[in-house]
């Protein structure tokens, strides 16, 4: 099988390398990909949308449908992870730690109940005390990462950034919290309900902006029609519409990243894991 | 041999990406572990993303953010030359491709977790053995 695979790979690679002879040279301004549509985008986007970041403008305005279904794909990925892995059965073995003394209690009967108040802490089998240096550094860093994520979302129109990137940065700040403390700390602060609602709300914001444009008499996702709704310069309305869409994308991506992470590391039980 | 060297130099980006892509394809075909296959798939996707982004590159051009476009009206006066900015379209397409790759990777890992929960292994030959054992027991 290995040899067979190697032969296939060599054949495919050889064919592809032969095919590169017809491709344009690296960085050639006259290559077919960089002449027809690309020139139109570069020369007309600023006057049509007043958004200087061409990538955001193409993503959220000219290819708005594509991005909307992309957000739906992300939402579906989160949903698929949830449906595949989520396990609501309580674990058979449960462990509690008596905080003042550090004594561990192991419950084998799933029916026994222990009121986990201030003295007892529900915990994992492979529990290790979190390292103080890691905890402190992450506690200081996480707010700055989140502020940066919000900046990336909000400035997507003017500088490199946008909803996908900002959402991923925000999600990774929450994942960092789960890694540096433990999963329970994250799940306690950011509940599953919160994440599910946010994932759906992100897609809903995107579709809602599109439907709002339809209700105002335009086409779906025609941001220019939203002008009467917002007290703003009418020329700037497309940038605002894109910002709204990017916020929706950012929220959905943030929530879905965290949902995927939590479900995979804890095998759907949301209690232990990294 | 004298002909092929300038050809490689002019298109070395494509050659590098094809080598990377073939590494990913080989991992997907020949590796026994499902997780390694997934890593191969990710390498393959990364090679395609690099390929597309390199298509959008132009010599002497800058990133596709219009200079002075922030100010609003002043941008209308200045003429924008397409040759000054790289092609934004491949970047947009690859932004969405990255998202798809994250989504597929997440779902694939969830499937791997389920497979491991059921068969206690991710090695392909052991999996095949366990599945056939289960069928004969039934």
Coordinates of C-alpha atoms in Angstrom, one line a residue:
Chain A
X1 CA 0.0 0.0 0.0
X2 CA 2.8 2.4 0.9
X3 CA 4.6 1.7 -2.4
X4 CA 1.4 2.0 -4.4
X5 CA 0.6 5.3 -2.7
X6 CA 4.1 6.5 -3.5
X7 CA 3.7 5.7 -7.2
X8 CA 0.4 7.5 -7.3
X9 CA 1.9 10.5 -5.6
X10 CA 4.8 10.6 -7.9
X11 CA 2.6 10.3 -11.0
X12 CA 0.2 13.1 -9.8
X13 CA 3.1 15.3 -8.8
X14 CA 4.8 14.8 -12.1
X15 CA 1.6 15.7 -14.0
X16 CA 1.1 18.8 -11.9
X17 CA 4.7 19.9 -12.3
X18 CA 4.3 19.4 -16.1
X19 CA 1.1 21.5 -15.8
X20 CA 3.0 24.5 -14.2
X21 CA 4.7 25.2 -17.5
X22 CA 1.4 26.8 -18.8
X23 CA 0.9 28.8 -15.7
X24 CA 2.0 32.5 -15.6
X25 CA 5.3 33.4 -13.9
X26 CA 5.4 34.3 -10.2
X27 CA 4.3 37.9 -9.7
X28 CA 3.4 38.6 -13.4
X29 CA 1.0 41.6 -13.4
X30 CA -0.4 40.5 -16.7
X31 CA -1.5 37.1 -15.6
X32 CA -5.1 36.1 -16.4
X33 CA -6.1 36.0 -12.8
X34 CA -5.0 39.6 -12.2
X35 CA -6.5 41.3 -15.2
X36 CA -10.2 41.1 -15.8
X37 CA -12.3 41.1 -12.6
X38 CA -9.5 42.0 -10.2
X39 CA -8.9 45.3 -12.0
X40 CA -12.5 46.2 -11.8
X41 CA -12.5 45.5 -8.0
X42 CA -9.4 47.5 -7.4
X43 CA -10.4 50.6 -9.4
X44 CA -14.1 50.8 -8.4
X45 CA -14.5 49.5 -4.9
X46 CA -13.7 52.8 -3.1
X47 CA -16.1 54.9 -5.1
X48 CA -18.9 52.2 -4.9
X49 CA -18.6 51.2 -1.3
X50 CA -16.2 53.7 0.4
X51 CA -14.3 50.8 2.0
X52 CA -10.6 50.9 1.5
X53 CA -9.9 47.3 2.5
X54 CA -10.7 45.5 -0.8
X55 CA -10.7 42.1 0.7
X56 CA -13.4 43.0 3.2
X57 CA -15.4 44.8 0.5
X58 CA -15.3 41.8 -1.8
X59 CA -16.0 39.3 1.0
X60 CA -18.9 41.1 2.6
X61 CA -20.5 43.0 -0.3
X62 CA -19.7 41.6 -3.7
X63 CA -19.6 38.0 -2.5
X64 CA -22.1 38.5 0.4
X65 CA -24.0 35.2 -0.4
X66 CA -20.8 33.2 -0.3
X67 CA -19.8 34.6 3.1
X68 CA -23.3 34.1 4.4
X69 CA -23.3 30.4 3.6
X70 CA -19.7 30.2 4.9
X71 CA -21.0 31.4 8.2
X72 CA -23.7 28.7 7.9
X73 CA -21.0 26.1 7.3
X74 CA -19.2 27.2 10.4
X75 CA -22.5 27.0 12.4
X76 CA -23.2 23.5 10.9
X77 CA -19.7 22.4 12.0
X78 CA -20.4 23.4 15.5
X79 CA -23.8 21.7 15.4
X80 CA -22.2 18.5 14.0
X81 CA -19.6 18.4 16.8
X82 CA -22.4 18.9 19.3
X83 CA -24.6 16.2 17.9
X84 CA -21.8 13.7 17.4
X85 CA -20.1 14.1 20.8
X86 CA -22.4 15.6 23.4
X87 CA -23.0 13.1 26.2
X88 CA -25.5 14.1 28.8
X89 CA -25.2 11.0 30.9
X90 CA -23.5 11.7 34.2
X91 CA -20.2 10.0 34.6
X92 CA -20.1 6.8 36.8
X93 CA -17.0 7.8 38.8
X94 CA -17.0 11.2 40.3
X95 CA -14.2 12.9 42.2
X96 CA -14.4 15.6 44.7
X97 CA -11.6 17.5 46.5
X98 CA -11.8 18.9 49.9
X99 CA -10.3 22.3 49.3
X100 CA -8.8 23.1 52.8
X101 CA -7.1 19.7 53.2
X102 CA -6.6 18.5 49.6
X103 CA -8.2 15.1 50.4
X104 CA -9.8 13.4 47.4
X105 CA -13.1 11.7 47.5
X106 CA -14.0 9.0 45.0
X107 CA -17.7 8.3 44.4
X108 CA -18.5 5.1 42.6
X109 CA -22.2 5.1 43.0
X110 CA -23.7 7.6 40.6
X111 CA -26.7 8.2 42.8
X112 CA -24.8 9.6 45.8
X113 CA -25.1 13.3 46.1
X114 CA -22.6 15.6 47.7
X115 CA -23.5 19.3 48.1
X116 CA -20.4 20.8 46.6
X117 CA -20.3 24.0 48.5
X118 CA -17.3 26.1 49.4
X119 CA -15.4 23.2 50.9
X120 CA -15.8 20.6 48.2
X121 CA -14.8 21.0 44.6
X122 CA -16.0 18.7 41.8
X123 CA -12.9 17.7 39.8
X124 CA -11.3 15.3 37.4
X125 CA -9.3 12.1 38.0
X126 CA -6.2 13.5 36.4
X127 CA -6.3 16.7 38.3
X128 CA -3.1 18.6 38.8
X129 CA -2.9 22.0 40.5
X130 CA -2.6 24.7 37.8
X131 CA 0.7 26.4 37.7
X132 CA 0.8 29.8 39.2
X133 CA 3.0 31.4 36.6
X134 CA 0.9 30.1 33.7
X135 CA -2.3 31.2 35.4
X136 CA -1.1 34.6 36.2
X137 CA 0.3 35.3 32.7
X138 CA -2.9 34.1 31.1
X139 CA -5.1 36.1 33.4
X140 CA -3.2 39.2 32.4
X141 CA -3.1 38.4 28.7
X142 CA -6.6 37.2 28.1
X143 CA -8.3 40.7 28.3
X144 CA -5.8 42.1 25.9
X145 CA -6.3 39.3 23.4
X146 CA -10.0 40.0 23.6
X147 CA -9.6 43.7 23.1
X148 CA -7.4 43.0 20.1
X149 CA -10.1 40.6 18.7
X150 CA -12.7 43.3 19.0
X151 CA -10.4 45.8 17.3
X152 CA -9.8 43.3 14.5
X153 CA -13.6 42.9 14.0
X154 CA -14.3 46.6 14.2
X155 CA -11.5 47.7 12.0
X156 CA -12.1 45.1 9.2
X157 CA -13.2 47.8 6.8
X158 CA -10.0 49.9 7.1
X159 CA -7.1 47.6 8.0
X160 CA -6.4 43.9 7.7
X161 CA -9.0 42.1 9.7
X162 CA -12.6 41.1 9.7
X163 CA -15.2 38.9 11.3
X164 CA -13.5 35.5 10.7
X165 CA -10.2 36.6 12.0
X166 CA -11.5 38.5 15.0
X167 CA -13.9 35.7 15.9
X168 CA -11.0 33.2 15.9
X169 CA -8.9 35.4 18.1
X170 CA -11.7 35.9 20.6
X171 CA -12.4 32.2 20.6
X172 CA -8.8 31.4 21.1
X173 CA -8.7 33.7 24.2
X174 CA -11.5 31.6 25.7
X175 CA -9.7 28.4 24.8
X176 CA -6.5 29.7 26.4
X177 CA -8.5 30.2 29.6
X178 CA -9.6 26.5 29.4
X179 CA -6.0 25.4 28.9
X180 CA -4.4 27.5 31.6
X181 CA -7.0 26.9 34.3
X182 CA -9.2 23.9 33.4
X183 CA -12.2 23.2 31.4
X184 CA -14.6 23.7 34.3
X185 CA -13.5 27.2 34.8
X186 CA -14.4 28.0 31.3
X187 CA -17.7 26.2 31.2
X188 CA -18.7 27.9 34.5
X189 CA -18.1 31.4 33.0
X190 CA -19.2 30.7 29.4
X191 CA -22.1 28.3 29.5
X192 CA -23.2 26.0 26.8
X193 CA -26.5 27.9 26.5
X194 CA -24.6 31.1 26.0
X195 CA -22.4 29.7 23.3
X196 CA -25.3 28.0 21.4
X197 CA -27.3 31.2 21.4
X198 CA -24.4 33.2 20.2
X199 CA -23.6 30.8 17.4
X200 CA -27.2 31.0 16.2
X201 CA -27.4 34.8 16.8
X202 CA -24.3 35.4 14.6
X203 CA -25.9 33.7 11.6
X204 CA -29.2 35.4 12.4
X205 CA -27.6 38.9 12.4
X206 CA -26.1 38.2 9.0
X207 CA -29.4 37.0 7.5
X208 CA -31.3 39.7 9.4
X209 CA -29.3 42.4 7.7
X210 CA -30.0 40.8 4.4
X211 CA -33.7 40.6 5.1
X212 CA -33.8 44.1 6.4
X213 CA -32.4 45.3 3.1
X214 CA -35.2 43.3 1.3
X215 CA -37.9 44.9 3.5
X216 CA -36.6 48.3 2.7
X217 CA -37.3 47.6 -1.0
X218 CA -33.9 46.4 -2.2
X219 CA -32.3 43.1 -3.0
X220 CA -31.2 40.6 -0.4
X221 CA -28.0 42.0 1.3
X222 CA -28.2 45.3 -0.6
X223 CA -26.7 47.4 2.2
X224 CA -27.4 50.7 0.3
X225 CA -31.1 50.3 1.1
X226 CA -30.5 50.5 4.8
X227 CA -29.7 54.2 4.6
X228 CA -33.0 55.5 6.1
X229 CA -32.6 53.2 9.1
X230 CA -29.3 54.6 10.3
X231 CA -28.5 58.2 11.0
X232 CA -25.4 58.3 8.9
X233 CA -23.8 59.7 5.8
X234 CA -25.6 57.8 2.9
X235 CA -22.3 57.3 1.1
X236 CA -20.9 55.4 4.1
X237 CA -23.9 53.1 4.5
X238 CA -22.3 50.1 2.7
X239 CA -19.3 50.2 5.1
X240 CA -21.7 50.2 8.1
X241 CA -23.7 47.3 6.6
X242 CA -20.4 45.3 6.1
X243 CA -19.5 46.1 9.7
X244 CA -22.8 44.7 10.9
X245 CA -22.3 41.5 8.9
X246 CA -18.8 41.1 10.1
X247 CA -20.0 41.4 13.7
X248 CA -22.4 38.6 13.0
X249 CA -19.7 36.5 11.5
X250 CA -17.3 37.2 14.4
X251 CA -19.9 36.2 17.0
X252 CA -20.7 32.9 15.2
X253 CA -17.1 32.0 14.6
X254 CA -16.2 32.7 18.2
X255 CA -19.0 30.6 19.7
X256 CA -18.4 27.7 17.3
X257 CA -14.6 27.6 17.9
X258 CA -15.3 27.2 21.6
X259 CA -18.1 24.7 21.1
X260 CA -15.8 22.5 18.9
X261 CA -13.0 22.8 21.4
X262 CA -15.1 22.0 24.5
X263 CA -16.8 19.0 22.9
X264 CA -13.6 17.5 21.5
X265 CA -11.3 17.7 24.5
X266 CA -13.9 16.5 27.0
X267 CA -15.5 13.9 24.6
X268 CA -18.8 15.7 25.0
X269 CA -19.1 15.5 28.8
X270 CA -18.0 19.1 29.4
X271 CA -16.4 18.2 32.7
X272 CA -12.9 17.1 32.3
X273 CA -10.4 17.4 29.6
X274 CA -7.5 19.8 29.1
Chain B
X1 CA 18.7 20.6 -18.6
X2 CA 19.6 24.1 -19.6
X3 CA 16.0 24.9 -20.5
X4 CA 14.4 23.6 -17.4
X5 CA 16.3 25.6 -14.8
X6 CA 15.0 29.1 -15.8
X7 CA 11.5 27.5 -15.9
X8 CA 11.9 26.4 -12.3
X9 CA 13.2 29.7 -11.2
X10 CA 10.4 31.6 -12.8
X11 CA 7.7 29.3 -11.2
X12 CA 9.5 28.1 -8.1
X13 CA 6.4 29.0 -6.0
X14 CA 4.2 26.4 -7.9
X15 CA 6.9 23.8 -7.5
X16 CA 7.1 24.3 -3.8
X17 CA 3.4 24.1 -3.4
X18 CA 3.1 21.0 -5.5
X19 CA 5.8 19.3 -3.4
X20 CA 3.9 20.3 -0.2
X21 CA 0.6 19.1 -1.7
X22 CA 2.1 15.7 -2.6
X23 CA 3.4 15.3 1.0
X24 CA -0.2 15.8 2.1
X25 CA -1.6 13.4 -0.5
X26 CA 1.0 10.7 0.5
X27 CA 0.1 11.1 4.1
X28 CA -3.6 10.7 3.3
X29 CA -3.0 7.5 1.2
X30 CA -0.2 5.7 3.0
X31 CA -0.5 6.5 6.7
X32 CA -2.3 4.0 8.9
X33 CA -3.4 6.3 11.7
X34 CA -6.6 8.4 11.1
X35 CA -5.2 11.4 12.9
X36 CA -2.1 11.4 10.6
X37 CA -4.4 11.2 7.6
X38 CA -6.1 14.3 9.0
X39 CA -2.8 16.1 9.3
X40 CA -2.1 15.1 5.7
X41 CA -5.4 16.6 4.7
X42 CA -4.5 19.9 6.4
X43 CA -1.1 20.0 4.7
X44 CA -2.9 19.5 1.4
X45 CA -5.4 22.3 2.1
X46 CA -2.6 24.6 3.2
X47 CA -0.7 24.0 -0.1
X48 CA -3.8 24.9 -2.1
X49 CA -4.3 28.1 0.0
X50 CA -0.7 29.1 -0.6
X51 CA -1.1 28.3 -4.3
X52 CA -4.1 30.6 -4.7
X53 CA -2.5 33.4 -2.6
X54 CA 0.6 33.3 -4.8
X55 CA -1.5 33.6 -7.9
X56 CA -2.8 37.0 -6.6
X57 CA 0.7 38.4 -6.2
X58 CA 2.0 41.1 -8.5
X59 CA 5.6 42.4 -8.6
X60 CA 5.8 46.0 -7.2
X61 CA 2.3 46.0 -5.8
X62 CA 1.2 46.4 -2.2
X63 CA -1.5 44.9 -0.1
X64 CA -5.1 45.4 -1.3
X65 CA -6.0 48.3 1.0
X66 CA -6.4 51.5 -0.9
X67 CA -4.1 54.2 0.4
X68 CA -6.0 57.4 1.5
X69 CA -9.3 55.6 1.0
X70 CA -10.0 56.2 4.7
X71 CA -10.6 59.9 4.3
X72 CA -13.6 59.6 2.1
X73 CA -13.8 62.3 -0.5
X74 CA -10.1 62.8 -1.1
X75 CA -9.9 59.3 -2.5
X76 CA -12.2 60.1 -5.4
X77 CA -9.7 62.6 -6.8
X78 CA -6.7 60.3 -6.9
X79 CA -6.7 57.8 -9.7
X80 CA -6.3 54.2 -8.5
X81 CA -4.1 52.1 -10.7
X82 CA -4.8 48.3 -10.6
X83 CA -1.1 47.6 -11.0
X84 CA -0.4 49.1 -7.6
X85 CA -2.4 46.7 -5.6
X86 CA -2.3 42.9 -5.5
X87 CA -5.3 40.9 -6.6
X88 CA -7.8 40.8 -3.7
X89 CA -10.0 38.0 -5.1
X90 CA -7.7 35.0 -4.2
X91 CA -7.4 36.3 -0.7
X92 CA -11.2 36.4 -0.3
X93 CA -11.6 32.9 -1.7
X94 CA -8.9 31.6 0.6
X95 CA -10.3 33.3 3.6
X96 CA -13.4 31.2 3.1
X97 CA -11.4 28.1 2.3
X98 CA -9.5 28.5 5.6
X99 CA -12.9 28.6 7.4
X100 CA -14.0 25.5 5.6
X101 CA -10.8 23.7 6.5
X102 CA -11.3 24.6 10.2
X103 CA -14.9 23.3 10.0
X104 CA -13.9 20.0 8.3
X105 CA -11.0 19.5 10.7
X106 CA -13.3 20.0 13.7
X107 CA -16.0 17.6 12.4
X108 CA -13.3 15.1 11.4
X109 CA -11.8 15.2 14.9
X110 CA -15.2 14.7 16.5
X111 CA -15.7 11.6 14.3
X112 CA -12.2 10.4 15.3
X113 CA -13.2 10.8 19.0
X114 CA -16.4 8.8 18.4
X115 CA -14.4 6.0 16.6
X116 CA -11.9 5.8 19.4
X117 CA -14.7 5.6 22.0
X118 CA -16.2 2.7 20.2
X119 CA -13.2 0.7 18.9
X120 CA -10.4 1.9 21.3
X121 CA -8.1 2.5 18.3
X122 CA -7.4 4.9 15.5
X123 CA -5.1 2.6 13.5
X124 CA -6.8 1.6 10.2
X125 CA -5.8 -2.1 10.1
X126 CA -6.8 -2.7 13.8
X127 CA -10.1 -0.9 13.1
X128 CA -10.8 -3.2 10.1
X129 CA -10.1 -6.2 12.4
X130 CA -12.3 -5.0 15.2
X131 CA -15.2 -4.3 12.7
X132 CA -15.0 -7.8 11.2
X133 CA -14.8 -9.3 14.7
X134 CA -18.0 -7.5 15.6
X135 CA -19.8 -8.7 12.4
X136 CA -18.8 -12.3 13.1
X137 CA -20.0 -12.1 16.7
X138 CA -23.4 -11.0 15.6

